[in-house]
Amino acid sequence: MFDLYTESLFFKGFSVKNALISIIFLMLSTQIFAANTYRTTCLGNKNAKEKIIFLHGMAPKRASKANVGFEGLFAQLAKEKNIQIAIPYSSETCRKDSSKFCWGLERQDGVSQTYQRILESSKSCFGDAKDFALIGFSNGGYFAAKVILRGLQPEPKWVVGIGSAGRIKQLNPRSSYPDFTLVIGKSDMTHSESKSFFQDLKNRNFPVQFREFVGGHDVDKEVISSILSEKSSIKKF
């Protein structure tokens, strides 16, 4: 039998122990959640109906994230078009260049896992909104193409790949696909590859458009602005 004093210490110790366990569990849960998301910048009006996720290209680890994500350009577009843009920043080291960050293209399960992390990260801007579009530049554009070719869910309502291309290893027949636009500078090093990808998609009756601009491997504001005006009327199918 415990005396009253011993019982008091026992229950106090039990309560403290439980409290410590709860605190540790909360800290671990927070770390796990943070590990499953990317640092994300939110631009534009949070109440805007049009929601867009922008995926940057291959990024040097020491580079300014604002420059990598074209934040200045997209901040202007968000204001002009009354849209909201989420720009997640990858923390995944490129397999072929350890000094840079990439999106998960190289692992067999990388695309699906990375896409879910992107969606989870974008919740800091959009909440649980499912009606969104996807724009990717360079490495981000290749990733965006894989998202729609593999039919990953939830699907964006439309997709733009800038300075990028892709390969069709498998295209599962579906009743509908997200509208897809490839944008490329005429002097971009991937121009011919992008045009071949476009032709391959078109031959398979995939809803794809091809846009060119005078320039190289870059994001052209006028072209993107024009596309945003056209796509704003597209609804989630």
Tab-separated table of C-alpha atoms in Angstrom:
chain	number	residue	atom	x	y	z
A	1	MET	CA	0.000	0.000	0.000
A	2	PHE	CA	1.151	3.512	-0.813
A	3	ASP	CA	0.863	6.132	1.853
A	4	LEU	CA	-0.797	9.428	0.884
A	5	TYR	CA	2.538	11.191	0.310
A	6	THR	CA	3.903	8.421	-1.901
A	7	GLU	CA	0.666	8.224	-3.904
A	8	SER	CA	0.796	11.980	-4.451
A	9	LEU	CA	4.353	11.757	-5.814
A	10	PHE	CA	3.407	8.778	-7.962
A	11	PHE	CA	0.505	10.533	-9.655
A	12	LYS	CA	2.478	13.756	-10.054
A	13	GLY	CA	5.300	11.790	-11.661
A	14	PHE	CA	2.829	9.978	-13.904
A	15	SER	CA	1.294	13.270	-15.033
A	16	VAL	CA	4.679	14.841	-15.737
A	17	LYS	CA	5.751	11.748	-17.655
A	18	ASN	CA	2.606	11.824	-19.781
A	19	ALA	CA	3.054	15.526	-20.403
A	20	LEU	CA	6.652	14.996	-21.544
A	21	ILE	CA	5.579	12.171	-23.851
A	22	SER	CA	2.862	14.392	-25.339
A	23	ILE	CA	5.325	17.236	-25.921
A	24	ILE	CA	7.862	14.926	-27.577
A	25	PHE	CA	5.143	13.394	-29.770
A	26	LEU	CA	3.969	16.862	-30.807
A	27	MET	CA	7.525	17.923	-31.680
A	28	LEU	CA	8.114	14.796	-33.741
A	29	SER	CA	4.774	15.189	-35.523
A	30	THR	CA	5.633	18.785	-36.386
A	31	GLN	CA	9.021	17.728	-37.754
A	32	ILE	CA	7.478	14.942	-39.820
A	33	PHE	CA	4.890	17.348	-41.251
A	34	ALA	CA	7.594	19.886	-42.071
A	35	ALA	CA	9.635	17.172	-43.764
A	36	ASN	CA	6.653	16.403	-45.987
A	37	THR	CA	6.276	19.958	-47.218
A	38	TYR	CA	8.395	22.450	-49.112
A	39	ARG	CA	9.002	26.061	-48.223
A	40	THR	CA	6.330	27.885	-50.224
A	41	THR	CA	5.805	31.504	-51.232
A	42	CYS	CA	2.221	32.720	-51.663
A	43	LEU	CA	1.547	35.555	-54.107
A	44	GLY	CA	-1.636	37.467	-54.956
A	45	ASN	CA	-5.102	37.705	-53.537
A	46	LYS	CA	-5.920	34.781	-51.236
A	47	ASN	CA	-9.592	35.156	-52.174
A	48	ALA	CA	-8.923	34.958	-55.925
A	49	LYS	CA	-10.794	32.156	-57.663
A	50	GLU	CA	-7.891	31.266	-59.965
A	51	LYS	CA	-5.236	29.224	-58.130
A	52	ILE	CA	-1.916	28.354	-59.776
A	53	ILE	CA	1.099	26.343	-58.632
A	54	PHE	CA	4.421	27.319	-60.227
A	55	LEU	CA	7.314	24.843	-60.236
A	56	HIS	CA	10.777	26.334	-60.723
A	57	GLY	CA	13.577	24.807	-62.762
A	58	MET	CA	16.805	23.165	-61.581
A	59	ALA	CA	18.054	25.514	-58.863
A	60	PRO	CA	21.552	26.081	-57.443
A	61	LYS	CA	21.360	25.546	-53.679
A	62	ARG	CA	22.950	28.926	-52.962
A	63	ALA	CA	20.778	30.852	-55.417
A	64	SER	CA	18.201	33.418	-54.326
A	65	LYS	CA	14.864	31.642	-54.075
A	66	ALA	CA	13.059	34.791	-55.197
A	67	ASN	CA	15.037	34.747	-58.449
A	68	VAL	CA	14.702	30.982	-58.929
A	69	GLY	CA	10.944	31.231	-58.522
A	70	PHE	CA	10.550	34.324	-60.729
A	71	GLU	CA	8.717	35.864	-57.771
A	72	GLY	CA	8.903	39.418	-59.127
A	73	LEU	CA	7.359	38.426	-62.453
A	74	PHE	CA	4.631	36.274	-60.928
A	75	ALA	CA	3.821	38.883	-58.277
A	76	GLN	CA	3.063	41.309	-61.130
A	77	LEU	CA	0.948	38.742	-62.970
A	78	ALA	CA	-0.930	37.822	-59.796
A	79	LYS	CA	-1.850	41.474	-59.285
A	80	GLU	CA	-2.714	42.171	-62.923
A	81	LYS	CA	-4.810	39.013	-63.389
A	82	ASN	CA	-6.264	38.819	-59.854
A	83	ILE	CA	-4.973	35.299	-59.299
A	84	GLN	CA	-3.214	33.507	-56.455
A	85	ILE	CA	0.075	31.728	-57.058
A	86	ALA	CA	1.865	29.206	-54.852
A	87	ILE	CA	5.605	28.757	-55.473
A	88	PRO	CA	7.016	25.747	-53.577
A	89	TYR	CA	10.800	25.381	-53.477
A	90	SER	CA	12.266	21.918	-53.877
A	91	SER	CA	14.659	20.610	-51.225
A	92	GLU	CA	15.534	17.468	-53.207
A	93	THR	CA	19.139	17.242	-54.377
A	94	CYS	CA	19.588	16.463	-58.064
A	95	ARG	CA	21.045	13.021	-58.618
A	96	LYS	CA	23.347	14.231	-61.411
A	97	ASP	CA	24.360	17.496	-59.733
A	98	SER	CA	24.551	17.583	-55.928
A	99	SER	CA	24.939	21.382	-55.940
A	100	LYS	CA	21.375	21.871	-57.192
A	101	PHE	CA	17.773	21.146	-56.247
A	102	CYS	CA	15.398	19.332	-58.626
A	103	TRP	CA	11.909	17.866	-58.603
A	104	GLY	CA	11.475	14.107	-58.144
A	105	LEU	CA	11.951	12.857	-61.677
A	106	GLU	CA	14.686	10.291	-61.222
A	107	ARG	CA	13.237	7.776	-58.733
A	108	GLN	CA	10.578	5.311	-59.812
A	109	ASP	CA	8.169	6.547	-57.142
A	110	GLY	CA	9.583	10.074	-57.087
A	111	VAL	CA	6.968	11.800	-59.236
A	112	SER	CA	3.966	10.632	-57.219
A	113	GLN	CA	5.566	11.336	-53.821
A	114	THR	CA	6.893	14.718	-54.879
A	115	TYR	CA	3.539	15.715	-56.358
A	116	GLN	CA	1.795	14.961	-53.075
A	117	ARG	CA	4.383	17.067	-51.226
A	118	ILE	CA	3.792	19.915	-53.674
A	119	LEU	CA	0.036	19.751	-53.092
A	120	GLU	CA	0.499	19.570	-49.331
A	121	SER	CA	2.851	22.568	-49.435
A	122	SER	CA	0.432	24.597	-51.543
A	123	LYS	CA	-2.225	24.259	-48.850
A	124	SER	CA	-0.401	27.045	-46.996
A	125	CYS	CA	-1.659	29.307	-49.812
A	126	PHE	CA	-4.858	27.660	-51.073
A	127	GLY	CA	-6.146	25.641	-48.147
A	128	ASP	CA	-7.892	22.515	-49.447
A	129	ALA	CA	-8.834	24.022	-52.825
A	130	LYS	CA	-8.852	21.324	-55.514
A	131	ASP	CA	-9.479	23.663	-58.458
A	132	PHE	CA	-5.969	24.699	-59.494
A	133	ALA	CA	-3.640	24.921	-62.502
A	134	LEU	CA	0.020	23.963	-62.832
A	135	ILE	CA	2.868	25.851	-64.525
A	136	GLY	CA	6.386	24.437	-64.654
A	137	PHE	CA	9.634	25.908	-65.956
A	138	SER	CA	12.513	23.758	-67.249
A	139	ASN	CA	12.891	20.865	-64.757
A	140	GLY	CA	9.540	21.921	-63.293
A	141	GLY	CA	7.985	21.736	-66.761
A	142	TYR	CA	9.230	18.183	-67.287
A	143	PHE	CA	7.726	17.317	-63.915
A	144	ALA	CA	4.374	18.953	-64.803
A	145	ALA	CA	4.225	16.888	-68.016
A	146	LYS	CA	4.714	13.671	-66.039
A	147	VAL	CA	1.878	14.642	-63.693
A	148	ILE	CA	-0.684	14.749	-66.491
A	149	LEU	CA	0.751	11.897	-68.575
A	150	ARG	CA	0.532	9.598	-65.548
A	151	GLY	CA	-2.885	10.911	-64.557
A	152	LEU	CA	-1.833	11.721	-60.997
A	153	GLN	CA	-4.669	12.871	-58.752
A	154	PRO	CA	-5.962	15.409	-58.168
A	155	GLU	CA	-5.315	16.564	-61.727
A	156	PRO	CA	-4.712	20.261	-62.499
A	157	LYS	CA	-7.413	21.799	-64.684
A	158	TRP	CA	-4.718	22.988	-67.124
A	159	VAL	CA	-0.945	22.760	-67.385
A	160	VAL	CA	1.797	24.888	-68.960
A	161	GLY	CA	5.339	23.621	-69.503
A	162	ILE	CA	7.924	26.353	-70.201
A	163	GLY	CA	11.369	25.609	-71.628
A	164	SER	CA	10.754	21.887	-71.308
A	165	ALA	CA	9.643	18.752	-73.123
A	166	GLY	CA	8.947	15.156	-72.136
A	167	ARG	CA	8.686	11.555	-73.259
A	168	ILE	CA	5.602	9.431	-73.661
A	169	LYS	CA	6.350	6.013	-72.192
A	170	GLN	CA	2.744	5.295	-71.370
A	171	LEU	CA	-0.454	7.242	-71.957
A	172	ASN	CA	-3.472	5.659	-70.355
A	173	PRO	CA	-6.650	6.268	-72.396
A	174	ARG	CA	-9.054	8.523	-70.518
A	175	SER	CA	-12.254	10.334	-71.368
A	176	SER	CA	-10.537	13.703	-70.896
A	177	TYR	CA	-7.146	15.235	-70.205
A	178	PRO	CA	-6.097	18.592	-68.768
A	179	ASP	CA	-5.417	21.204	-71.440
A	180	PHE	CA	-1.637	21.350	-71.986
A	181	THR	CA	0.477	24.158	-73.473
A	182	LEU	CA	4.182	23.971	-74.280
A	183	VAL	CA	5.993	27.325	-74.316
A	184	ILE	CA	9.535	27.610	-75.671
A	185	GLY	CA	11.981	30.319	-76.700
A	186	LYS	CA	13.073	30.094	-80.321
A	187	SER	CA	16.713	29.993	-79.242
A	188	ASP	CA	16.133	27.663	-76.283
A	189	MET	CA	18.478	24.670	-76.314
A	190	THR	CA	15.489	22.329	-75.877
A	191	HIS	CA	13.442	23.879	-78.712
A	192	SER	CA	13.636	20.921	-81.105
A	193	GLU	CA	12.984	18.432	-78.284
A	194	SER	CA	9.950	20.435	-77.143
A	195	LYS	CA	8.540	20.619	-80.671
A	196	SER	CA	8.985	16.859	-81.150
A	197	PHE	CA	7.183	16.235	-77.861
A	198	PHE	CA	4.336	18.483	-79.000
A	199	GLN	CA	4.012	16.620	-82.301
A	200	ASP	CA	4.013	13.257	-80.550
A	201	LEU	CA	1.226	14.385	-78.198
A	202	LYS	CA	-0.769	15.851	-81.071
A	203	ASN	CA	-0.500	12.589	-83.032
A	204	ARG	CA	-2.056	10.845	-80.035
A	205	ASN	CA	-4.969	13.321	-79.966
A	206	PHE	CA	-3.775	14.850	-76.710
A	207	PRO	CA	-5.145	18.405	-76.138
A	208	VAL	CA	-1.875	20.308	-76.562
A	209	GLN	CA	-0.816	23.707	-77.890
A	210	PHE	CA	2.620	25.011	-78.846
A	211	ARG	CA	3.758	28.612	-78.235
A	212	GLU	CA	7.057	30.186	-79.246
A	213	PHE	CA	8.619	33.496	-78.264
A	214	VAL	CA	11.748	35.383	-79.250
A	215	GLY	CA	14.286	34.465	-76.608
A	216	GLY	CA	16.077	31.594	-74.902
A	217	HIS	CA	15.648	29.503	-71.776
A	218	ASP	CA	13.458	31.906	-69.828
A	219	VAL	CA	9.919	32.769	-68.731
A	220	ASP	CA	8.364	35.303	-71.086
A	221	LYS	CA	5.880	37.530	-69.272
A	222	GLU	CA	3.826	38.520	-72.329
A	223	VAL	CA	3.266	34.933	-73.428
A	224	ILE	CA	2.342	33.764	-69.924
A	225	SER	CA	0.054	36.765	-69.453
A	226	SER	CA	-1.738	35.894	-72.689
A	227	ILE	CA	-2.107	32.255	-71.658
A	228	LEU	CA	-3.476	33.232	-68.244
A	229	SER	CA	-6.139	35.390	-69.909
A	230	GLU	CA	-7.165	32.481	-72.144
A	231	LYS	CA	-7.145	29.836	-69.427
A	232	SER	CA	-9.072	31.834	-66.833
A	233	SER	CA	-12.356	30.606	-68.303
A	234	ILE	CA	-11.401	26.912	-68.100
A	235	LYS	CA	-13.256	25.059	-65.379
A	236	LYS	CA	-12.332	21.841	-63.622
A	237	PHE	CA	-13.664	18.949	-65.699
